[in-house]
XYZ file of C-alpha atoms in Angstrom:
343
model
C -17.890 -45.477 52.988
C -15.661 -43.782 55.471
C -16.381 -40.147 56.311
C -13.387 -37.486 54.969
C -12.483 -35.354 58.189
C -9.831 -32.654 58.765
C -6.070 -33.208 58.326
C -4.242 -30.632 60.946
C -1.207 -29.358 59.891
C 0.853 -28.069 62.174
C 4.076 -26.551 59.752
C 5.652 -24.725 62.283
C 8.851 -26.321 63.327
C 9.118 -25.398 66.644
C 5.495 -26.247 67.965
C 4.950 -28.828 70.273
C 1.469 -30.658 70.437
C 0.339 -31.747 73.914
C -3.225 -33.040 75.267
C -5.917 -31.031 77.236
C -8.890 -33.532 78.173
C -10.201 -33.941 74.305
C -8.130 -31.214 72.722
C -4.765 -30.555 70.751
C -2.631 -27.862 72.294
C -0.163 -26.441 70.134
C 2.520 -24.947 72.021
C 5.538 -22.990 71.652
C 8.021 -22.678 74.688
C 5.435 -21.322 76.940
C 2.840 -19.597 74.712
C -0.241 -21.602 73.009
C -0.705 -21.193 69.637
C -4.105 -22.859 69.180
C -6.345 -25.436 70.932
C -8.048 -28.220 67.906
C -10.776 -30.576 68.866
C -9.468 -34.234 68.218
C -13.100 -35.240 67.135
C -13.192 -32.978 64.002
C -9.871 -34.641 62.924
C -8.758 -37.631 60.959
C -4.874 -36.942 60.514
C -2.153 -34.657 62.096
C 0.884 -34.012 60.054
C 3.789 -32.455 61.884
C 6.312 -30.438 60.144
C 9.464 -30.476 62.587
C 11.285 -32.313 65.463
C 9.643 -30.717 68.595
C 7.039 -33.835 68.445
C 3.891 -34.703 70.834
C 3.539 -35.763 74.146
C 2.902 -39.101 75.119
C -0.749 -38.554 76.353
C -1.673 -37.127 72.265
C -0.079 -40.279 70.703
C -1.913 -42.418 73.120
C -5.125 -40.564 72.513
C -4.553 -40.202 68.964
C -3.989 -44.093 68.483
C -7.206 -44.993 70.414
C -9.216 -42.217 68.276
C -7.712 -43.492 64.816
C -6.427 -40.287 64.616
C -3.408 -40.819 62.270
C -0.049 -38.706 63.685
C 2.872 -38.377 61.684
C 5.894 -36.517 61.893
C 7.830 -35.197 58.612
C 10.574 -33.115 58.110
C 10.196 -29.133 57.674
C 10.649 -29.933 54.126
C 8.352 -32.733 53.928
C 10.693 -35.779 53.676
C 8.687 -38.824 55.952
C 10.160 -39.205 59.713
C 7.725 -41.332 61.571
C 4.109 -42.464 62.370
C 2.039 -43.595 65.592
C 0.585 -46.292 65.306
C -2.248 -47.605 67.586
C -3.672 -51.575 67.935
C -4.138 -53.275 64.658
C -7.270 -52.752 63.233
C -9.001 -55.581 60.926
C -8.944 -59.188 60.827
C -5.259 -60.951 61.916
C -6.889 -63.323 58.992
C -6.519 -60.693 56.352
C -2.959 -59.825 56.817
C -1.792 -63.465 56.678
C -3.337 -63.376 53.656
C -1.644 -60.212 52.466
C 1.698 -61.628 54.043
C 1.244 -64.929 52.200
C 0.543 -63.217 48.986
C 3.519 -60.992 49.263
C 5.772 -63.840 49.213
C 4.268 -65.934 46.877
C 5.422 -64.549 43.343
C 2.846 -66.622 41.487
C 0.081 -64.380 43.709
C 2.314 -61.384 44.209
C 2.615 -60.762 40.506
C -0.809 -60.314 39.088
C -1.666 -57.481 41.595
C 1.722 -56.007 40.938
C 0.637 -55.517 37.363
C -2.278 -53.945 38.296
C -0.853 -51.428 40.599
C 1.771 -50.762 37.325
C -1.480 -50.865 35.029
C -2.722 -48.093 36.389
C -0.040 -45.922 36.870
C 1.099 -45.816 33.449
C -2.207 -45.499 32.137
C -3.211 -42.742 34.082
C -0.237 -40.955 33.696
C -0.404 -41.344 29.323
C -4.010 -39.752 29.811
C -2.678 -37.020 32.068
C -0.403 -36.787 28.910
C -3.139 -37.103 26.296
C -5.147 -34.480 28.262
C -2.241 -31.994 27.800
C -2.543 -32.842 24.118
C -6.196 -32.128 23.540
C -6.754 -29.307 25.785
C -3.317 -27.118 24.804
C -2.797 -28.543 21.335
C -0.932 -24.951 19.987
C 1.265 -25.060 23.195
C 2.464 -28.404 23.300
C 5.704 -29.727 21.285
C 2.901 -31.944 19.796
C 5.595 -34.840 18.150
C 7.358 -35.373 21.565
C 4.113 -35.681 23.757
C 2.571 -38.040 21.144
C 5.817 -39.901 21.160
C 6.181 -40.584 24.581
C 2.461 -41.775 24.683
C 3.183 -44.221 22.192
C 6.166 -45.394 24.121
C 3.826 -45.994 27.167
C 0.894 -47.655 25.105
C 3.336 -49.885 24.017
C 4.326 -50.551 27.947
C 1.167 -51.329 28.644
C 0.942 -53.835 26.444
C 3.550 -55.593 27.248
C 2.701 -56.380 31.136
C 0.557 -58.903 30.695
C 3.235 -61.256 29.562
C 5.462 -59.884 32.354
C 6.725 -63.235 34.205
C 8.352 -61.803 37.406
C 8.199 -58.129 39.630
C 11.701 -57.427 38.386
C 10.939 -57.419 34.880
C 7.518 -55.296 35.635
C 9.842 -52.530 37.333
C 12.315 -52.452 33.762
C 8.925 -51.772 32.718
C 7.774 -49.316 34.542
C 11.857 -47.265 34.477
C 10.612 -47.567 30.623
C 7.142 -45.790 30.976
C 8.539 -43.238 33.771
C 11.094 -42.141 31.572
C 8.978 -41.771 28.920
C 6.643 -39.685 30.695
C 8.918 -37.745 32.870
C 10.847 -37.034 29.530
C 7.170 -35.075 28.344
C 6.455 -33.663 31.698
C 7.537 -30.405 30.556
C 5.369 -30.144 28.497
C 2.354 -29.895 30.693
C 3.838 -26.419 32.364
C 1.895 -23.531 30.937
C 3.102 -20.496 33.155
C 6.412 -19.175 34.170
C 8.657 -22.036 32.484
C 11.810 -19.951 32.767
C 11.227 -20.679 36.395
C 9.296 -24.025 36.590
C 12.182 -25.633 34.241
C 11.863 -29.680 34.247
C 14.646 -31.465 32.933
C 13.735 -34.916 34.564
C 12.799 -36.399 38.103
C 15.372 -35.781 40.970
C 14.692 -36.194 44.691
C 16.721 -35.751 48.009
C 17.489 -33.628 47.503
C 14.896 -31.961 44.610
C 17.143 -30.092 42.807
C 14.308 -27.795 40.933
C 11.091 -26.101 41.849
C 8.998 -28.814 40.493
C 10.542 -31.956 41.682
C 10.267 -29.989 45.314
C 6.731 -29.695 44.518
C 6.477 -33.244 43.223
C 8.264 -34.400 46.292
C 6.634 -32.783 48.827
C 3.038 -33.541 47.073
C 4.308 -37.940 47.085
C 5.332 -37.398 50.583
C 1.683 -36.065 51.561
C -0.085 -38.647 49.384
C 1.814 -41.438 50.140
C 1.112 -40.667 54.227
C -2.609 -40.844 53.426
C -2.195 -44.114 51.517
C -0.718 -45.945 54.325
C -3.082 -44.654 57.180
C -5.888 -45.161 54.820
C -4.548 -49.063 54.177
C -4.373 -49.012 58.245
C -7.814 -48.310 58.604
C -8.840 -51.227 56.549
C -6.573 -53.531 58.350
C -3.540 -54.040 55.944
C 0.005 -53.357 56.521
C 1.686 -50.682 54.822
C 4.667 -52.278 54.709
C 4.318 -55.774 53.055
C 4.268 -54.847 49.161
C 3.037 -56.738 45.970
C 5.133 -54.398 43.446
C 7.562 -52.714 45.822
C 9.622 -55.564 47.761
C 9.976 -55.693 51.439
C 12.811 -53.683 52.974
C 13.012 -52.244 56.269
C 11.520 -48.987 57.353
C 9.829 -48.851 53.811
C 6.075 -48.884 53.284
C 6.189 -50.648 50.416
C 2.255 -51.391 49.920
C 1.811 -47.768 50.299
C 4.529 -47.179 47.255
C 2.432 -49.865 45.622
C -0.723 -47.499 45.372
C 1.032 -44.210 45.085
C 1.833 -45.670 41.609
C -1.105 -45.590 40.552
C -2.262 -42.507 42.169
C 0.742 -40.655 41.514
C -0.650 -39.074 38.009
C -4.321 -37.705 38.678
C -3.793 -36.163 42.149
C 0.188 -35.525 42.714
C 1.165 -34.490 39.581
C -2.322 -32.967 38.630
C -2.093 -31.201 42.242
C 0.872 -29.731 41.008
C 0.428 -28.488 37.716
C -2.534 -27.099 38.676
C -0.816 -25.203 41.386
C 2.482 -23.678 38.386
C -0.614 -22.974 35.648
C -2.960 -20.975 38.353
C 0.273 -19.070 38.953
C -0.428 -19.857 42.962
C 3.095 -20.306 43.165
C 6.322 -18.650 41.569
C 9.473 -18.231 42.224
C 10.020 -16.214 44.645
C 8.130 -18.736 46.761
C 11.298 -21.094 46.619
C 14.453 -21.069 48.942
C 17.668 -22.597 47.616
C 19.692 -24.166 49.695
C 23.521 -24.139 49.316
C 23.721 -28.081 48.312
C 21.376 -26.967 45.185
C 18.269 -27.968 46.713
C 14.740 -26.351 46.163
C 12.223 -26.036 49.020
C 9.002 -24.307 49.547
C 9.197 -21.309 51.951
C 7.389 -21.105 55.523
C 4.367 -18.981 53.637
C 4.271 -21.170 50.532
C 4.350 -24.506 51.838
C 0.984 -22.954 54.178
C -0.724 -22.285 50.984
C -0.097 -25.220 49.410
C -1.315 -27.002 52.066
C -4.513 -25.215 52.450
C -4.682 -25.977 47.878
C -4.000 -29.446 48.793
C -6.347 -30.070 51.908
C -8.970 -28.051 49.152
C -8.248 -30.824 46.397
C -9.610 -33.773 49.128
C -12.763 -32.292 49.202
C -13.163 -31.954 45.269
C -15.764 -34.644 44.236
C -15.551 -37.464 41.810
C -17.461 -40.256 40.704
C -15.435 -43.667 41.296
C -14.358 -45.648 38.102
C -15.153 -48.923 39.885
C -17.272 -48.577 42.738
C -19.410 -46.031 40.353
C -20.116 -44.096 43.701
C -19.365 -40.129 44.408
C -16.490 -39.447 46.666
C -14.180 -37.068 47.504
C -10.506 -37.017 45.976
C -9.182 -37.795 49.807
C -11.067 -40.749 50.108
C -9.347 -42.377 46.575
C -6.709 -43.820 48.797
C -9.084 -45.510 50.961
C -11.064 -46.846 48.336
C -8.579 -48.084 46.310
C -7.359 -49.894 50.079
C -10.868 -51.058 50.592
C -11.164 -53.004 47.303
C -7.501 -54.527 47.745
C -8.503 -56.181 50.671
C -11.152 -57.207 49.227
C -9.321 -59.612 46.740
C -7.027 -60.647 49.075
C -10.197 -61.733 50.779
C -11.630 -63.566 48.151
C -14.176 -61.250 47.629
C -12.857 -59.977 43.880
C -11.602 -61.895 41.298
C -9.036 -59.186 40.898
C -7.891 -56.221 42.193
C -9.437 -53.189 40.403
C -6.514 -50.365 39.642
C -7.786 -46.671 39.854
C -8.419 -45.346 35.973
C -9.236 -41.918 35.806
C -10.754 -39.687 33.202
């Protein structure tokens, strides 16, 4: 199994990262803000436009040090890409499964398996653990809507049919998300999922925490030779990373939305942590967005047992798993691919 190192994130907008022999420099005009050893690193997220100097992309590519660039508010700019890694074998297998619908569409309906199932027990956990605080009709109402999803997939016959599906289950679940805030719901308010721009506190969480997630999902598919891009449930479109889309479905429930939750019911976060922009739009401030970082680099390290591979791993290494065993059936080595079902 792969070995969970550091993630660097560098949210100041105005930094610029250059290379000194094996080391990240992190500058600002003239003045160095910090110097990072690239061997205790697995990822650097940027958080701005200033961007990296040739020689750190280079070095970072060789290194399989993952580099991405994202807005200040988190919204996905770019990555760097180095060589391909993996067998050229295995991603004509994933291309030829992609655009074969009678191959695409069983592992679409796992990726859609999981994610409604794991977001009904994120539901159902609500239920049992908060029974006296929870509008206890509506939560039970919209798990019965997305039981009933579930069961119809198997005798889904094409990808466009499985997404009416999954509008069904989201809106079920979305429509009960409220429920699940504990603390300070005057000012954690969810009336449904927006996005670019978030147009409440918790969709700017929710965004933000996708945007993160869904970056470690495609470098971890990367780094078992697959291409983010070509998707089973998500169809191809330029400049989309659809198979990364494809496993944040499933992964969405037990460690964005959990993430998130967790951060509103701790009361790490709170109002006055928000900036509102003049369009509407909610973002995390400069100090925030550091912390939640810091919660969210704290949450990879958490340990859990894997439902499949019945090994112990940390949360951050989920994505890479869950990449590991899809190439796996596209291999030949599984019958099928194994969704991520969390308890």
């Amino acid at each position: 199994m792969k070995r969970l190192l550091n993630t660097l994130y560098i949210t100041n907008p105005d930094a610029y990262l250059s290379l000194d022999g094996e080391t990240i420099v992190v500058l600002q005009g003239e003045e160095t803000l910090g110097r990072i050893p690239l061997l205790n690193l697995s990822s650097v997220v940027c958080f701005g436009y200033r961007g990296a100097s040739p020689a750190l992309m280079g070095a970072c590519a060789e290194r399989g040090v993952d580099l991405s660039f994202l807005t200040p508010h988190g919204r996905f700019l770019s990555r760097v890409a180095g060589p391909v890694r993996g067998n050229v074998l295995l991603r004509k297998a994933q291309y030829d499964w992609a655009s074969d619908p009678g191959k695409a569409l069983p592992v679409a309906k796992m990726f859609l398996t999981g994610k409604i199932y794991n977001a009904r027990w994120r539901l159902e956990r609500a239920l049992r653990d908060h029974p006296q605080r929870v509008d206890e009709a509506l939560v039970r109402a919209a798990i019965a809507q997305m039981r009933a999803v579930l069961a119809m997939i198997g005798a889904a016959d094409s990808i466009s049919s499985l997404m009416g599906l999954e509008g069904i289950a989201a809106k079920a679940y979305f429509g009960a998300f409220n429920q699940m805030i504990l603390r300070d719901e005057a000012a954690f308010q969810f009336d449904g999922r927006n996005r670019r721009p978030p147009m409440d506190r918790v969709n700017a969480l929710l965004s933000f925490a996708y945007s993160l997630l869904t970056n470690e999902i495609a470098s971890a598919l990367e780094s078992v030779g697959l291409d983010p891009y070509a998707g089973f449930l998500h169809q191809l479109r330029p400049g989309r990373m659809s198979l990364a889309l494809d496993l944040l479905e499933e992964l969405r429930a037990p460690v964005a939305d959990r993430f998130v939750v967790t951060q509103i019911n701790l009361g790490v976060l709170s109002a006055g942590d928000f900036s509102q922009k003049e369009n509407g739009a909610f973002y995390l401030k400069d100090d925030a967005r550091k912390s939640y970082l810091a919660a969210w680099q704290k949450l990879k390290q958490d340990q859990l047992t894997h439902p499949f591979l019945k090994e112990k791993i940390p949360w951050g290494l989920v994505p890479y798993a869950q990449a590991m065993l899809l190439a796996r059936h596209l291999r030949g080595d599984l019958d099928a691919y194994p969704p991520f079902f969390w308890k």
